[in-house]
CSV table of C-alpha atoms in Angstrom, one decimal:
chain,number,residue,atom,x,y,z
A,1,UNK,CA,0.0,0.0,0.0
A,2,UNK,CA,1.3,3.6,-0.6
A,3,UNK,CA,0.2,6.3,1.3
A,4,UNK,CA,1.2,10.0,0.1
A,5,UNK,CA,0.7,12.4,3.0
A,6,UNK,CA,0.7,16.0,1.3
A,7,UNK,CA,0.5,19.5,3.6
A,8,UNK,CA,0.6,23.2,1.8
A,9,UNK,CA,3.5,25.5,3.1
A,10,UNK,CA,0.9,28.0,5.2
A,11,UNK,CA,-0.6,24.6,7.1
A,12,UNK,CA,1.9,21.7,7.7
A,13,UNK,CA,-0.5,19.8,10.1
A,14,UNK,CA,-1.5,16.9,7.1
A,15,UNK,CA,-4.9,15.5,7.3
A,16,UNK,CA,-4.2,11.7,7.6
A,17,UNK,CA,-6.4,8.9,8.0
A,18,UNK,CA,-4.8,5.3,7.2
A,19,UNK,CA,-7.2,2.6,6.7
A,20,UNK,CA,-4.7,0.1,6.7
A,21,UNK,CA,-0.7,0.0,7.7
A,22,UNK,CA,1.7,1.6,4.8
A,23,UNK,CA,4.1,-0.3,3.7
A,24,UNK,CA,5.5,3.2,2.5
A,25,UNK,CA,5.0,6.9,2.6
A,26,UNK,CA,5.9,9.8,0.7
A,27,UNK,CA,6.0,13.3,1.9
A,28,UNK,CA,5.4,16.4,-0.2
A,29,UNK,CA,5.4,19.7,1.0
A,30,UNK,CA,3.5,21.6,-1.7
A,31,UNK,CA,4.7,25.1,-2.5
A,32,UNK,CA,4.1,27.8,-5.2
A,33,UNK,CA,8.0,28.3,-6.6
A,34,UNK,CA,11.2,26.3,-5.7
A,35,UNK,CA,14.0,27.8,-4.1
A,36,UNK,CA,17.3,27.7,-5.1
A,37,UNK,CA,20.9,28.5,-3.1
A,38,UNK,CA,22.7,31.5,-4.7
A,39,UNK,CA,25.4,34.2,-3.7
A,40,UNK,CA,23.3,38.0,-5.0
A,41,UNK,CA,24.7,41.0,-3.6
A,42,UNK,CA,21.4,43.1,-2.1
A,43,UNK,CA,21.2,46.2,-0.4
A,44,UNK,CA,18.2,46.5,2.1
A,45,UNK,CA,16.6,49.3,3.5
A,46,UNK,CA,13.8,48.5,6.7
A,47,UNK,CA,10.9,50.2,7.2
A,48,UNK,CA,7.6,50.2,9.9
A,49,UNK,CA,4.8,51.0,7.3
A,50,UNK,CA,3.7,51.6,4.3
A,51,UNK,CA,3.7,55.2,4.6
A,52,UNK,CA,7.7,54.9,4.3
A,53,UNK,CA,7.5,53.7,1.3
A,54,UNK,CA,7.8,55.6,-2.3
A,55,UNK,CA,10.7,58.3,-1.5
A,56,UNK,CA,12.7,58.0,-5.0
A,57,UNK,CA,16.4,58.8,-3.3
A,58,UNK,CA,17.8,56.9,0.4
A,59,UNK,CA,21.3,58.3,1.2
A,60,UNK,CA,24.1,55.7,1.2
A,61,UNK,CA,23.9,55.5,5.1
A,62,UNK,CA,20.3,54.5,5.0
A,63,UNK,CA,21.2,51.4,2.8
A,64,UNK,CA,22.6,47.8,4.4
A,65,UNK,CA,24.6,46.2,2.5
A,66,UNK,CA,23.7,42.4,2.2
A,67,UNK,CA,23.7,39.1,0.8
A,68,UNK,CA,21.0,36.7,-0.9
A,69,UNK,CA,21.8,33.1,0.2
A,70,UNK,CA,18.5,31.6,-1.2
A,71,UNK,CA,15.7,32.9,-3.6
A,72,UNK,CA,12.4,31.7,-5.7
A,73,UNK,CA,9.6,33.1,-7.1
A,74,UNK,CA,7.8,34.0,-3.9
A,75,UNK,CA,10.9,35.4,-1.2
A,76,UNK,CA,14.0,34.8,-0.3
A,77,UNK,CA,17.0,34.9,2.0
A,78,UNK,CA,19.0,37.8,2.9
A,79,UNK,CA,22.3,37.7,5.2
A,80,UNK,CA,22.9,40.8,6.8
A,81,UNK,CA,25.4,42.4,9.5
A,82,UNK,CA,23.8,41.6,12.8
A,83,UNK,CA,24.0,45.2,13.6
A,84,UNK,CA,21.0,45.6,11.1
A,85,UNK,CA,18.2,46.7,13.4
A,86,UNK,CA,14.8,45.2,12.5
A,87,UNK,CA,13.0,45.7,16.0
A,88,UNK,CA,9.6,47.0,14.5
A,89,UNK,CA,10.1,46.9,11.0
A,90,UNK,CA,7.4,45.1,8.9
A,91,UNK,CA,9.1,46.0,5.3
A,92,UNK,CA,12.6,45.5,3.6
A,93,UNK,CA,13.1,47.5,0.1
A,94,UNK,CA,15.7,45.4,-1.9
A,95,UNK,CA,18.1,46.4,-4.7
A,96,UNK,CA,20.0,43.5,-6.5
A,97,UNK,CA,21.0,42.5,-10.1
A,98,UNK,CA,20.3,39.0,-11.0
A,99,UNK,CA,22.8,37.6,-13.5
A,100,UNK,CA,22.1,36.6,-17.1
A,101,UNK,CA,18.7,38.0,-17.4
A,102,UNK,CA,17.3,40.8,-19.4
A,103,UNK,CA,16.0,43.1,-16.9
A,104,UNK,CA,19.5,43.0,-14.4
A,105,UNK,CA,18.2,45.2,-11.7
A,106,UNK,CA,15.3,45.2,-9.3
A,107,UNK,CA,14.2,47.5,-6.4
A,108,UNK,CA,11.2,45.5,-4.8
A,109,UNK,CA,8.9,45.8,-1.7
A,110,UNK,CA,9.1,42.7,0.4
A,111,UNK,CA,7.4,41.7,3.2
A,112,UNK,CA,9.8,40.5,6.8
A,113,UNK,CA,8.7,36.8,7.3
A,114,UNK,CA,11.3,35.9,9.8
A,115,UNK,CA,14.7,37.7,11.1
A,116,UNK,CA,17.0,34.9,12.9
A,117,UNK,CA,20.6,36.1,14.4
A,118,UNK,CA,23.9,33.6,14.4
A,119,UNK,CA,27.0,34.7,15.8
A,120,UNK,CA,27.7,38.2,13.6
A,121,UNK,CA,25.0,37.6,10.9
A,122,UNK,CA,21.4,38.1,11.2
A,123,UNK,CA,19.2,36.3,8.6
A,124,UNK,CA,15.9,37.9,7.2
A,125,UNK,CA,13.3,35.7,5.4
A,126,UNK,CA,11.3,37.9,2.6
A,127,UNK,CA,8.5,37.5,0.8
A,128,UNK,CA,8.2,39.5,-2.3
A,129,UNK,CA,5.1,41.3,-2.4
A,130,UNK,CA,3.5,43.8,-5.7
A,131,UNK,CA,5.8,42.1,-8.6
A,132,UNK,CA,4.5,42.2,-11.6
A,133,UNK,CA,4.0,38.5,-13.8
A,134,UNK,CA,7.2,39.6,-16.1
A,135,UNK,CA,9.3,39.8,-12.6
A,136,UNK,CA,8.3,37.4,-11.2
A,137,UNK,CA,8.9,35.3,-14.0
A,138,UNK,CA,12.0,36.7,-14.3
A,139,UNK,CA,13.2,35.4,-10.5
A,140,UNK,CA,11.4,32.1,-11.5
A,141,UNK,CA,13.6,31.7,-15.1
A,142,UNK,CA,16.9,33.2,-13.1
A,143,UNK,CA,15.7,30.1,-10.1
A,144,UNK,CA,15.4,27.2,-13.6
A,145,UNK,CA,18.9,28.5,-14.7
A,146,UNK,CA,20.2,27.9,-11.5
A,147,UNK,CA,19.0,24.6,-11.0
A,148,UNK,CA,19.8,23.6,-14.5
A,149,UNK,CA,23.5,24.0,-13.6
A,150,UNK,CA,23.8,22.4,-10.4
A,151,UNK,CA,21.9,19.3,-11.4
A,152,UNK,CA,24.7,19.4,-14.5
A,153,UNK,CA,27.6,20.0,-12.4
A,154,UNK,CA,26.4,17.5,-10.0
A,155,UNK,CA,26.1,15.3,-13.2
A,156,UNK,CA,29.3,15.9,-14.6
A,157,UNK,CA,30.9,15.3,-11.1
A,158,UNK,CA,29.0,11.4,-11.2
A,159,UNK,CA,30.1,10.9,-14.7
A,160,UNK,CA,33.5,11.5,-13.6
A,161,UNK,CA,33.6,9.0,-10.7
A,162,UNK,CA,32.0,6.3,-12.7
């Protein structure tokens, strides 16, 4: 018997009901986009509300410099000095490049998911809010390209052992 327990990224308590013992089970955690690991140079800027948002200039000082471990099509990553205060802020603006596609650089709203500290780096989880379909299919091409590369590396580095 095979059993496939599924549970959607906002809700990982899985209905389950087994009528009989599994002799195996599968786990899926269903999401929108993939995410994949990546080194993109960002620069953040934090903010409480809404209301902060839309000035067209932020001085040099205002601006963190950071870095993108992880992205997909809905949020991403973001390693940051620990120094980087984020006590009340709701709101990161990003500016980054991605490599190899058309439109190289983005200034998006994002939503704070989580901020987690280690040692002299503090991590922020995003989710990217208001991109239109052509970015967000950018991020999602940029995420395919990725992949493609490690699963041909990874390939390459099997062939070679064989």
């Amino acid at each position: 018997t095979d059993v496939t327990i599924s549970a959607r990224k906002d809700n990982l308590e899985a209905p389950l009901m087994l009528v009989a013992r599994p002799k195996q089970v599968n786990r899926r955690l269903m999401r929108k986009f993939f995410r994949v690991g990546t080194i993109i140079e960002v620069n953040v800027h934090l903010i409480g509300d809404l209301g902060e948002y839309g000035r067209e200039k932020y001085a040099d000082n205002e601006l963190t410099a950071g870095v993108m471990l992880d992205i997909s099509g809905g949020g991403g990553k973001i390693r940051a000095p620990v120094s980087l205060q984020t006590d009340g802020m709701r709101y990161a603006i990003l500016w980054f490049t991605l490599p190899l596609i058309h439109k190289s650089f983005y200034n998006m709203l994002t939503k704070i998911k989580t901020v987690t500290a280690d040692g002299n780096d503090k991590f922020v989880l995003v989710e990217f809010t208001g991109l239109s379909e052509e970015e967000r299919d950018d991020i999602v091409q940029y995420c395919v390209r990725q992949q493609t590369a490690a699963l041909k590396a990874e390939a390459e580095i099997k062939a070679g052992k064989a």
